[in-house]
Amino acid sequence: MDDISPLHPRAESLRVRKKLVNGFRLGLVVEEGLTAHGRGEAFDYILGERTTHEAKKAIEAAAAALLLAENPVISVNGNTAALVPDEIVELSKATGAKIEVNLFHPSRKRERAIADWLRRHGAREVYGLDPKFSTKIQEIHSNRRKVDRRGIASSDVVLVPLEDGDRTEALKKIGKRVIAIDLNPMSRTAQAADITIVDNIVRALPLLIKYVHRLSKCCRKSVKELAQSFDNEFNLRATLKLIFKRLKVQSGNHIF
Ligand code: PTJ
């Protein structure tokens, strides 16, 4: 199926899937990335496939945190590279954040393919590939422990989209401020991050860029206030309540 009719009721979802499959064929996405996307889709469906009020609040706080950071880094994996390459580059330019390739499933070939792909989309520099600058974060118990000394290792704020397991907890332990993008509000990453954007990355990143541009015109004091007043635990609870409410309505109020 190559042409997706705009009249198809699930056209947008099909287009996103196609991007991911294309990324898989180009060697950017690993097989597990396809199943990870399915998990995300399920949560997105339950959330109504829209950016919720809570997600917008998190996106605004994330924009503020990125603008206030001294050495912000965007960590890029296979799925992120396939779905939002232009937006990653644009966000990096708007915030000065470095782009670092960091993979859960190790592969030198895929690292290089992702870096080339991002360069083709306008990235000037992509970190995480040069063994000369490679170091390890011992607290991380997966391949993600391999980081760039100029990037994640020396960062103060890290954006980790579509993350797995324990890295967020480990990054927090060593003093980083972590922004996660994860459609699953119950994941360990979502729960451990400082700011969790529970939204599909294809909608969240364009909005994040928009907020960055908007906040860049504000005074530093109000940007700081925005970043400091954000309560991730409260926001995640509100998202879970929203899911509960939607399921309750869908079930004709017969859940309990
Ligand atoms: O390219 P690699 O080797 O670094 O591997 C990337 C994957 C995604 C395979 C790896 O990080 C992984 O296994 O992740 P998990 O543990 O499946 O977690 C990914 C999280 O992202 C899940 O909680 C999904 O719900 C969520 N997710 C998937 N697609 C999206 C998403 N969140 C936002 N937007 C999406 N499009």
XYZ file of N, CA and C and ligand atoms in Angstrom:
804
model
N 0.839 -1.188 0.000
C 0.000 0.000 0.000
C 0.881 1.247 0.000
N 0.950 1.924 -1.173
C 1.843 3.065 -1.232
C 1.124 4.394 -1.072
N -0.045 4.517 -1.733
C -0.762 5.784 -1.647
C -1.792 5.723 -0.545
N -1.669 6.676 0.372
C -2.639 6.717 1.462
C -3.657 7.803 1.126
N -4.891 7.394 0.938
C -5.930 8.364 0.597
C -6.161 9.295 1.783
N -6.205 10.609 1.516
C -6.484 11.546 2.632
C -7.875 11.336 3.210
N -8.708 10.595 2.463
C -10.073 10.351 2.936
C -10.141 9.181 3.915
N -9.051 8.414 3.959
C -9.045 7.266 4.886
C -9.152 7.792 6.321
N -10.050 7.222 7.117
C -10.244 7.753 8.478
C -8.989 7.691 9.344
N -8.051 6.802 8.989
C -6.835 6.711 9.804
C -5.598 7.113 8.995
N -5.817 8.070 8.055
C -4.742 8.456 7.133
C -3.476 8.922 7.871
N -3.642 9.752 8.902
C -2.473 10.303 9.591
C -1.666 9.189 10.267
N -2.390 8.289 10.924
C -1.731 7.178 11.597
C -0.984 6.299 10.581
N -1.609 6.097 9.408
C -0.970 5.278 8.367
C 0.276 5.961 7.819
N 0.198 7.304 7.702
C 1.361 8.052 7.205
C 2.539 7.926 8.174
N 2.249 8.002 9.456
C 3.308 7.891 10.473
C 3.932 6.491 10.422
N 3.065 5.476 10.300
C 3.573 4.095 10.194
C 4.502 3.956 9.000
N 4.106 4.608 7.910
C 4.895 4.492 6.688
C 6.290 5.094 6.860
N 6.327 6.213 7.593
C 7.618 6.850 7.875
C 8.531 5.894 8.645
N 7.914 5.190 9.588
C 8.690 4.275 10.420
C 9.183 3.076 9.602
N 8.306 2.555 8.765
C 8.687 1.421 7.913
C 9.789 1.858 6.940
N 9.654 3.068 6.429
C 10.690 3.605 5.544
C 12.024 3.682 6.304
N 11.946 4.151 7.562
C 13.141 4.231 8.408
C 13.753 2.862 8.643
N 12.898 1.857 8.751
C 13.368 0.481 8.945
C 14.106 0.015 7.689
N 13.507 0.313 6.532
C 14.125 -0.113 5.261
C 15.448 0.606 5.016
N 15.559 1.832 5.525
C 16.803 2.596 5.348
C 17.872 2.204 6.374
N 17.495 1.329 7.294
C 18.473 0.876 8.298
C 18.593 1.813 9.485
N 17.579 2.657 9.695
C 17.627 3.566 10.847
C 16.949 2.937 12.058
N 15.841 2.246 11.781
C 15.000 1.698 12.843
C 15.278 0.205 13.007
N 15.307 -0.232 14.255
C 15.523 -1.646 14.540
C 14.142 -2.337 14.593
N 14.109 -3.663 14.402
C 12.817 -4.386 14.410
C 11.988 -4.038 15.655
N 12.655 -4.007 16.794
C 11.948 -3.731 18.059
C 11.295 -2.345 18.043
N 11.845 -1.464 17.209
C 11.280 -0.119 17.097
C 9.868 -0.138 16.534
N 9.598 -1.143 15.684
C 8.255 -1.248 15.098
C 7.242 -1.648 16.170
N 7.657 -2.561 17.037
C 6.721 -2.977 18.097
C 6.576 -1.863 19.144
N 7.672 -1.152 19.397
C 7.604 -0.029 20.357
C 6.606 1.019 19.862
N 6.581 1.212 18.556
C 5.649 2.181 17.977
C 4.197 1.733 18.208
N 3.984 0.424 18.099
C 2.644 -0.118 18.334
C 2.165 0.165 19.749
N 3.089 0.046 20.704
C 2.699 0.354 22.087
C 2.308 1.839 22.204
N 3.115 2.679 21.577
C 2.815 4.113 21.586
C 1.463 4.393 20.956
N 1.194 3.758 19.814
C -0.081 3.966 19.103
C -1.276 3.629 19.995
N -1.130 2.552 20.764
C -2.237 2.125 21.622
C -2.563 3.208 22.654
N -1.512 3.764 23.271
C -1.739 4.839 24.244
C -2.294 6.078 23.552
N -1.790 6.355 22.357
C -2.253 7.538 21.621
C -3.748 7.416 21.327
N -4.155 6.219 20.948
C -5.564 5.954 20.630
C -6.443 6.217 21.861
N -5.971 5.713 22.996
C -6.742 5.895 24.237
C -6.817 7.382 24.619
N -5.735 8.101 24.337
C -5.701 9.534 24.685
C -6.463 10.402 23.689
N -6.942 9.779 22.597
C -7.739 10.535 21.628
C -6.926 11.095 20.461
N -5.677 10.655 20.331
C -4.796 11.088 19.229
C -4.782 12.605 19.071
N -4.601 13.283 20.199
C -4.512 14.741 20.186
C -3.563 15.158 21.297
N -3.088 16.391 21.200
C -2.209 16.903 22.253
C -3.093 17.447 23.372
N -3.012 16.810 24.519
C -3.895 17.187 25.633
C -3.411 18.493 26.279
N -4.255 19.054 27.096
C -3.896 20.263 27.857
C -2.639 19.980 28.705
N -2.603 18.783 29.308
C -1.467 18.411 30.167
C -0.179 18.314 29.347
N -0.302 17.760 28.143
C 0.887 17.652 27.286
C 1.377 19.051 26.897
N 0.441 19.953 26.634
C 0.841 21.330 26.274
C 1.585 21.995 27.427
N 1.126 21.730 28.657
C 1.812 22.312 29.817
C 3.244 21.764 29.924
N 3.370 20.470 29.685
C 4.708 19.848 29.745
C 5.601 20.379 28.613
N 5.028 20.574 27.455
C 5.800 21.080 26.314
C 6.304 22.496 26.614
N 5.451 23.294 27.226
C 5.851 24.662 27.572
C 6.999 24.641 28.590
N 6.880 23.772 29.602
C 7.940 23.665 30.614
C 9.232 23.146 29.976
N 9.092 22.227 29.020
C 10.276 21.676 28.340
C 10.965 22.767 27.517
N 10.176 23.590 26.852
C 10.750 24.685 26.059
C 11.534 25.609 26.982
N 10.943 25.919 28.141
C 11.611 26.796 29.105
C 12.923 26.160 29.591
N 12.870 24.868 29.936
C 14.068 24.186 30.450
C 15.178 24.160 29.390
N 14.811 23.946 28.143
C 15.821 23.901 27.075
C 16.453 25.278 26.865
N 15.626 26.326 26.958
C 16.157 27.674 26.761
C 17.066 28.104 27.912
N 16.783 27.590 29.109
C 17.586 27.977 30.275
C 18.864 27.142 30.404
N 18.915 26.028 29.692
C 20.057 25.098 29.843
C 21.361 25.690 29.306
N 22.461 25.219 29.919
C 23.769 25.673 29.424
C 24.305 24.744 28.356
N 24.055 23.465 28.533
C 24.525 22.498 27.530
C 23.433 21.449 27.271
N 22.362 21.888 26.594
C 21.276 20.937 26.339
C 21.618 19.956 25.225
N 21.096 18.734 25.352
C 21.362 17.705 24.336
C 20.063 16.995 23.969
N 19.901 16.748 22.675
C 18.761 15.946 22.214
C 19.308 14.562 21.892
N 18.824 13.563 22.623
C 19.288 12.195 22.392
C 18.398 11.578 21.308
N 19.027 11.010 20.288
C 18.245 10.514 19.148
C 18.430 9.002 18.983
N 17.308 8.289 18.915
C 17.370 6.855 18.602
C 16.774 6.614 17.209
N 16.649 5.342 16.834
C 16.198 5.025 15.476
C 14.807 5.554 15.165
N 13.853 5.311 16.076
C 12.468 5.738 15.827
C 12.370 7.257 15.692
N 13.042 7.959 16.582
C 12.988 9.429 16.557
C 13.553 9.959 15.245
N 14.671 9.393 14.825
C 15.303 9.839 13.573
C 14.367 9.620 12.388
N 13.676 8.473 12.388
C 12.802 8.169 11.249
C 11.560 9.054 11.234
N 11.032 9.365 12.415
C 9.743 10.076 12.479
C 9.860 11.589 12.376
N 10.895 12.168 12.977
C 10.940 13.642 13.043
C 12.340 14.233 12.777
N 13.000 13.852 11.672
C 14.356 14.350 11.449
C 14.428 15.868 11.282
N 13.480 16.449 10.519
C 13.507 17.906 10.300
C 13.307 18.653 11.616
N 12.387 18.136 12.425
C 12.058 18.810 13.680
C 13.211 18.731 14.678
N 13.932 17.607 14.675
C 15.095 17.472 15.572
C 16.115 18.568 15.226
N 16.363 18.717 13.936
C 17.343 19.706 13.477
C 16.857 21.124 13.806
N 15.580 21.371 13.571
C 15.038 22.709 13.838
C 15.082 23.034 15.339
N 14.749 22.047 16.157
C 14.781 22.267 17.608
C 16.216 22.537 18.078
N 17.139 21.803 17.497
C 18.542 21.993 17.846
C 19.002 23.413 17.490
N 18.585 23.881 16.333
C 18.986 25.233 15.919
C 18.318 26.301 16.792
N 17.073 26.068 17.163
C 16.335 27.068 17.947
C 16.824 27.159 19.393
N 17.379 26.080 19.924
C 17.771 26.066 21.346
C 19.286 25.993 21.551
N 20.010 25.672 20.501
C 21.457 25.458 20.634
C 21.764 24.075 21.185
N 20.749 23.211 21.268
C 20.975 21.860 21.806
C 21.780 21.017 20.819
N 22.693 20.228 21.379
C 23.474 19.312 20.531
C 22.622 18.098 20.199
N 22.928 17.481 19.075
C 22.216 16.261 18.686
C 23.178 15.089 18.912
N 22.751 14.115 19.706
C 23.621 12.952 19.946
C 22.864 11.666 19.636
N 23.475 10.814 18.846
C 22.870 9.505 18.562
C 23.172 8.597 19.756
N 22.129 8.005 20.316
C 22.305 7.110 21.461
C 21.317 5.967 21.307
N 21.849 4.759 21.111
C 20.992 3.621 20.776
C 20.909 2.593 21.891
N 19.745 2.002 22.019
C 19.576 0.910 22.979
C 20.119 -0.381 22.383
N 19.795 -0.616 21.107
C 20.272 -1.814 20.407
C 21.539 -1.430 19.654
N 22.699 -1.875 20.137
C 23.959 -1.364 19.592
C 24.208 -1.742 18.133
N 24.678 -0.782 17.341
C 25.067 -1.044 15.952
C 25.795 0.169 15.403
N 27.069 -0.033 15.058
C 27.867 1.066 14.488
C 27.266 1.507 13.159
N 26.794 0.497 12.403
C 26.249 0.779 11.072
C 25.012 1.677 11.197
N 24.152 1.364 12.152
C 22.918 2.141 12.323
C 23.243 3.540 12.867
N 24.214 3.627 13.775
C 24.636 4.951 14.275
C 25.024 5.849 13.110
N 25.831 5.273 12.210
C 26.311 6.070 11.062
C 25.156 6.428 10.134
N 24.253 5.462 9.911
C 23.113 5.720 9.020
C 22.237 6.848 9.592
N 22.037 6.824 10.914
C 21.198 7.857 11.549
C 21.884 9.224 11.449
N 23.191 9.244 11.715
C 23.920 10.519 11.635
C 23.876 11.081 10.213
N 24.087 10.222 9.212
C 24.037 10.680 7.804
C 22.657 11.228 7.470
N 21.651 10.494 7.919
C 20.251 10.887 7.678
C 19.969 12.277 8.278
N 20.445 12.496 9.516
C 20.211 13.786 10.178
C 20.987 14.899 9.473
N 22.186 14.573 9.002
C 22.968 15.583 8.255
C 22.246 15.942 6.970
N 21.679 14.911 6.331
C 20.920 15.184 5.093
C 19.709 16.077 5.370
N 19.260 16.072 6.613
C 18.128 16.939 6.983
C 18.603 18.254 7.584
N 19.881 18.533 7.464
C 20.377 19.860 7.855
C 21.184 19.925 9.135
N 21.407 18.799 9.814
C 22.193 18.847 11.056
C 23.648 19.180 10.721
N 24.204 20.136 11.494
C 25.606 20.506 11.221
C 26.535 19.498 11.881
N 26.265 19.199 13.124
C 27.135 18.261 13.843
C 26.284 17.223 14.566
N 26.711 15.986 14.478
C 25.994 14.925 15.191
C 27.007 14.228 16.107
N 26.702 14.214 17.390
C 27.607 13.633 18.390
C 27.284 12.155 18.640
N 28.191 11.501 19.354
C 27.933 10.128 19.771
C 28.577 9.070 18.888
N 29.332 9.515 17.868
C 29.906 8.526 16.944
C 31.418 8.395 17.028
N 32.073 9.475 17.422
C 33.534 9.475 17.406
C 34.091 8.784 18.663
N 34.749 7.616 18.483
C 35.245 6.865 19.655
C 36.227 7.674 20.509
N 36.859 8.682 19.882
C 37.807 9.545 20.615
C 37.117 10.263 21.787
N 35.838 10.554 21.636
C 35.119 11.311 22.667
C 34.143 10.446 23.455
N 34.263 9.144 23.244
C 33.311 8.236 23.878
C 33.677 7.976 25.341
N 32.644 7.984 26.181
C 32.848 7.638 27.587
C 31.637 6.833 28.064
N 31.692 6.356 29.305
C 30.576 5.523 29.777
C 29.969 6.083 31.042
N 28.644 6.046 31.128
C 27.960 6.387 32.372
C 27.703 5.056 33.071
N 28.484 4.778 34.117
C 28.443 3.457 34.771
C 27.069 3.112 35.321
N 26.326 4.152 35.720
C 25.000 3.924 36.332
C 23.986 3.348 35.343
N 24.296 3.420 34.039
C 23.352 2.909 33.040
C 23.727 1.477 32.668
N 22.726 0.556 32.724
C 23.045 -0.854 32.508
C 22.610 -1.340 31.131
N 22.792 -0.529 30.122
C 22.491 -0.960 28.750
C 23.481 -0.252 27.836
N 23.339 -0.533 26.545
C 24.234 0.117 25.587
C 24.131 1.640 25.649
N 23.045 2.140 26.200
C 22.861 3.590 26.279
C 23.898 4.257 27.178
N 24.667 3.417 27.918
C 25.693 3.998 28.794
C 26.827 4.662 27.995
N 26.966 4.266 26.740
C 28.027 4.843 25.890
C 27.573 6.229 25.416
N 28.258 7.262 25.912
C 27.858 8.629 25.566
C 29.067 9.456 25.111
N 28.763 10.624 24.575
C 29.812 11.514 24.079
C 30.206 12.493 25.190
N 31.515 12.633 25.395
C 32.005 13.537 26.443
C 31.550 14.972 26.204
N 31.446 15.349 24.918
C 31.046 16.729 24.579
C 29.525 16.892 24.621
N 28.813 15.773 24.666
C 27.346 15.802 24.606
C 26.697 15.427 25.925
N 26.043 14.257 25.924
C 25.275 13.839 27.103
C 26.120 13.854 28.380
N 27.375 13.408 28.298
C 28.215 13.319 29.510
C 28.350 14.670 30.203
N 28.458 15.746 29.436
C 28.655 17.062 30.068
C 27.401 17.938 30.006
N 26.278 17.339 29.682
C 25.047 18.127 29.544
C 24.441 18.459 30.904
N 23.585 19.470 30.907
C 22.782 19.716 32.118
C 21.319 19.326 31.885
N 20.859 19.429 30.638
C 19.487 19.052 30.299
C 19.514 18.099 29.106
N 18.818 16.966 29.233
C 18.783 16.001 28.126
C 17.339 15.711 27.737
N 17.071 15.806 26.448
C 15.749 15.427 25.933
C 15.838 13.982 25.469
N 15.025 13.108 26.054
C 15.075 11.686 25.697
C 13.727 11.215 25.139
N 13.558 11.284 23.834
C 12.285 10.822 23.273
C 12.255 9.305 23.118
N 11.082 8.722 23.318
C 10.830 7.286 23.104
C 11.889 6.409 23.772
N 11.964 6.595 25.048
C 13.043 5.997 25.824
C 12.625 4.660 26.409
N 13.601 3.802 26.668
C 13.319 2.534 27.336
C 13.890 2.594 28.755
N 13.336 1.814 29.601
C 13.848 1.499 30.938
C 14.610 2.458 31.806
N 15.831 2.056 32.148
C 16.477 2.627 33.341
C 17.283 3.900 33.124
N 17.432 4.350 31.875
C 18.367 5.450 31.655
C 17.959 6.730 32.360
N 16.680 7.044 32.340
C 16.243 8.307 32.944
C 16.611 8.345 34.419
N 16.346 7.228 35.118
C 16.686 7.169 36.549
C 18.181 7.399 36.735
N 18.980 6.776 35.887
C 20.440 6.899 36.005
C 20.893 8.334 35.687
N 20.324 8.924 34.661
C 20.705 10.296 34.309
C 20.359 11.251 35.449
N 19.222 11.002 36.076
C 18.813 11.850 37.200
C 19.780 11.694 38.368
N 20.201 10.441 38.597
C 21.123 10.152 39.699
C 22.418 10.944 39.553
N 22.852 11.157 38.305
C 24.107 11.888 38.122
C 23.861 13.385 37.857
N 22.664 13.826 38.193
C 22.413 15.276 38.239
C 21.892 15.936 36.978
N 21.458 15.143 36.000
C 20.917 15.758 34.778
C 19.434 16.066 34.964
N 18.980 17.085 34.239
C 17.537 17.365 34.180
C 17.024 16.670 32.925
N 16.010 15.819 33.100
C 15.577 14.979 31.978
C 14.174 15.356 31.495
N 14.080 15.547 30.186
C 12.776 15.783 29.546
C 12.484 14.533 28.719
N 11.342 13.889 28.996
C 11.000 12.682 28.231
C 9.794 12.945 27.338
N 9.771 12.274 26.202
C 8.550 12.260 25.376
C 8.130 10.801 25.318
N 6.991 10.490 25.905
C 6.575 9.097 26.002
C 5.059 9.022 26.119
N 4.433 8.316 25.198
C 2.969 8.209 25.219
C 2.452 7.369 26.381
N 3.337 6.610 27.000
C 2.918 5.803 28.149
C 3.208 6.546 29.458
N 2.169 7.099 30.092
C 2.416 7.878 31.313
C 2.835 7.025 32.501
N 2.733 5.678 32.352
C 3.088 4.792 33.467
C 4.495 4.223 33.345
N 5.166 4.510 32.231
C 6.495 3.911 32.046
C 7.464 4.456 33.099
N 8.536 3.699 33.341
C 9.520 4.143 34.335
C 10.140 5.464 33.914
N 10.356 5.600 32.599
C 10.919 6.849 32.076
C 9.981 8.013 32.390
N 8.690 7.829 32.058
C 7.711 8.900 32.283
C 7.681 9.283 33.762
N 7.739 8.278 34.627
C 7.632 8.526 36.060
C 8.900 9.160 36.633
N 10.053 8.841 36.040
C 11.313 9.323 36.625
C 11.757 10.689 36.081
N 11.258 11.072 34.914
C 11.733 12.321 34.290
C 11.305 13.554 35.077
N 11.988 14.660 34.845
C 11.598 15.935 35.465
C 10.391 16.518 34.734
N 10.410 16.359 33.423
C 9.296 16.847 32.599
C 8.941 15.729 31.619
N 7.701 15.236 31.683
C 7.286 14.177 30.758
C 6.202 14.702 29.828
N 6.502 14.640 28.549
C 5.510 15.048 27.555
C 4.797 13.785 27.085
N 3.556 13.605 27.532
C 2.791 12.420 27.121
C 2.041 12.796 25.844
N 2.726 12.606 24.737
C 2.145 12.970 23.441
C 2.932 12.246 22.356
N 2.309 12.124 21.191
C 3.022 11.513 20.077
C 4.133 12.462 19.630
N 5.304 11.926 19.434
C 6.445 12.778 19.077
C 6.182 13.571 17.788
N 5.363 13.019 16.896
C 5.101 13.729 15.632
C 4.265 15.000 15.858
N 3.514 15.042 16.963
C 2.783 16.281 17.274
C 3.560 17.130 18.274
N 4.267 16.452 19.200
C 4.930 17.169 20.295
C 6.098 18.046 19.809
N 6.889 17.533 18.882
C 8.080 18.308 18.487
C 7.747 19.613 17.763
N 6.818 19.610 16.787
C 6.479 20.898 16.161
C 5.973 21.927 17.178
N 5.217 21.447 18.158
C 4.697 22.357 19.179
C 5.822 22.843 20.101
N 6.737 21.946 20.401
C 7.877 22.325 21.252
C 8.685 23.435 20.565
N 8.882 23.295 19.260
C 9.626 24.320 18.509
C 8.873 25.665 18.571
N 7.562 25.596 18.410
C 6.730 26.808 18.450
C 6.860 27.504 19.825
N 6.799 26.724 20.894
C 6.912 27.297 22.242
C 8.307 27.866 22.472
N 9.320 27.209 21.933
C 10.695 27.721 22.093
C 10.786 29.105 21.449
N 10.244 29.240 20.234
C 10.290 30.539 19.560
C 9.517 31.585 20.363
N 8.371 31.178 20.887
C 7.538 32.121 21.647
C 8.254 32.554 22.925
N 8.809 31.582 23.657
C 9.447 31.904 24.943
C 10.769 32.635 24.779
N 11.404 32.473 23.603
C 12.686 33.181 23.406
C 12.471 34.695 23.445
N 11.217 35.109 23.224
C 10.939 36.560 23.229
C 10.591 37.049 24.637
N 10.419 36.119 25.579
C 10.048 36.521 26.952
C 11.290 36.809 27.785
N 11.083 37.501 28.921
C 12.229 37.765 29.794
C 12.610 36.475 30.530
N 13.885 36.404 30.922
C 14.435 35.198 31.543
C 13.698 34.833 32.831
N 13.270 35.879 33.543
C 12.593 35.641 34.829
C 11.294 34.842 34.620
N 10.511 35.226 33.631
C 9.253 34.488 33.451
C 9.493 33.098 32.865
N 10.549 32.948 32.070
C 10.880 31.606 31.551
C 11.281 30.700 32.725
N 12.050 31.285 33.644
C 12.488 30.538 34.837
C 11.291 30.124 35.683
N 10.374 31.046 35.855
C 9.175 30.762 36.654
C 8.377 29.607 36.050
N 8.287 29.622 34.724
C 7.561 28.561 34.014
C 8.200 27.199 34.265
N 9.527 27.171 34.147
C 10.251 25.908 34.329
C 10.130 25.416 35.767
N 10.215 26.359 36.712
C 10.221 25.956 38.127
C 8.844 25.563 38.646
N 7.811 26.144 38.069
C 6.480 25.885 38.623
C 5.865 24.580 38.100
N 6.516 23.959 37.129
C 5.938 22.737 36.555
C 6.058 21.563 37.529
N 4.946 20.862 37.734
C 4.923 19.723 38.660
C 4.636 18.449 37.847
N 5.672 17.662 37.611
C 5.517 16.488 36.729
C 4.573 15.438 37.306
N 4.697 15.211 38.612
C 3.861 14.191 39.243
C 2.381 14.553 39.100
N 2.092 15.815 39.363
C 0.709 16.298 39.270
C 0.197 16.169 37.832
N 1.053 16.557 36.896
C 0.673 16.528 35.477
C 0.432 15.091 34.986
N 1.275 14.148 35.447
C 1.098 12.747 35.047
C -0.194 12.177 35.638
N -0.460 12.560 36.880
C -1.698 12.092 37.528
C -2.912 12.611 36.759
N -2.841 13.861 36.329
C -3.947 14.457 35.570
C -4.131 13.713 34.239
N -3.031 13.288 33.623
C -3.110 12.539 32.359
C -3.764 11.177 32.594
N -3.377 10.523 33.686
C -3.975 9.217 34.000
C -5.473 9.353 34.293
N -5.829 10.448 34.947
C -7.255 10.692 35.225
C -8.015 10.868 33.915
N -7.373 11.529 32.972
C -7.986 11.763 31.659
C -8.239 10.431 30.947
N -7.260 9.532 31.015
C -7.399 8.198 30.412
C -8.575 7.466 31.069
N -8.584 7.539 32.393
C -9.635 6.870 33.164
C -11.010 7.399 32.746
N -11.093 8.735 32.622
C -12.368 9.378 32.263
C -12.813 8.937 30.869
N -11.877 8.884 29.940
C -12.221 8.478 28.570
C -12.731 7.035 28.534
N -12.052 6.155 29.288
C -12.469 4.748 29.318
C -13.841 4.611 29.976
N -14.045 5.438 30.969
C -15.324 5.403 31.681
C -16.455 5.815 30.732
N -16.235 6.877 29.998
C -17.261 7.356 29.060
C -17.508 6.301 27.983
N -16.387 5.765 27.427
C -16.495 4.758 26.369
C -17.248 3.513 26.837
N -17.096 3.200 28.116
C -17.740 1.977 28.629
C -19.137 2.269 29.153
N -19.638 3.466 28.863
C -20.978 3.840 29.329
C -21.016 3.924 30.843
N -19.900 4.410 31.415
C -19.789 4.583 32.875
C -19.915 3.276 33.659
N -19.562 2.143 32.992
C -19.740 0.864 33.671
C -18.436 0.244 34.165
N -17.387 1.076 34.326
C -16.100 0.498 34.734
C -16.203 -0.090 36.142
N -16.773 0.666 37.054
C -16.911 0.144 38.422
C -18.367 0.185 38.856
O 16.852 2.762 18.172
P 17.120 2.121 19.497
O 18.043 0.931 19.402
O 17.634 3.097 20.509
O 15.717 1.564 20.066
C 14.599 2.397 20.157
C 13.428 1.696 20.875
C 12.213 2.601 20.764
C 13.155 0.361 20.192
C 13.838 1.450 22.345
O 14.118 2.679 22.961
C 12.753 0.713 23.109
O 12.710 -0.507 23.179
O 11.836 1.490 23.706
P 10.589 0.933 24.562
O 11.043 0.314 25.840
O 9.677 0.153 23.704
O 9.896 2.303 24.953
C 9.497 3.233 23.997
C 8.397 4.116 24.611
O 8.056 5.088 23.628
C 7.105 3.348 24.952
O 6.664 3.717 26.243
C 6.094 3.797 23.891
O 4.800 3.929 24.428
C 6.644 5.169 23.510
N 6.372 5.548 22.120
C 6.393 4.765 21.000
N 6.124 5.472 19.903
C 5.926 6.762 20.313
C 6.092 6.810 21.733
N 5.985 7.957 22.437
C 5.723 9.084 21.742
N 5.556 9.106 20.391
C 5.646 7.982 19.642
N 5.465 8.023 18.309
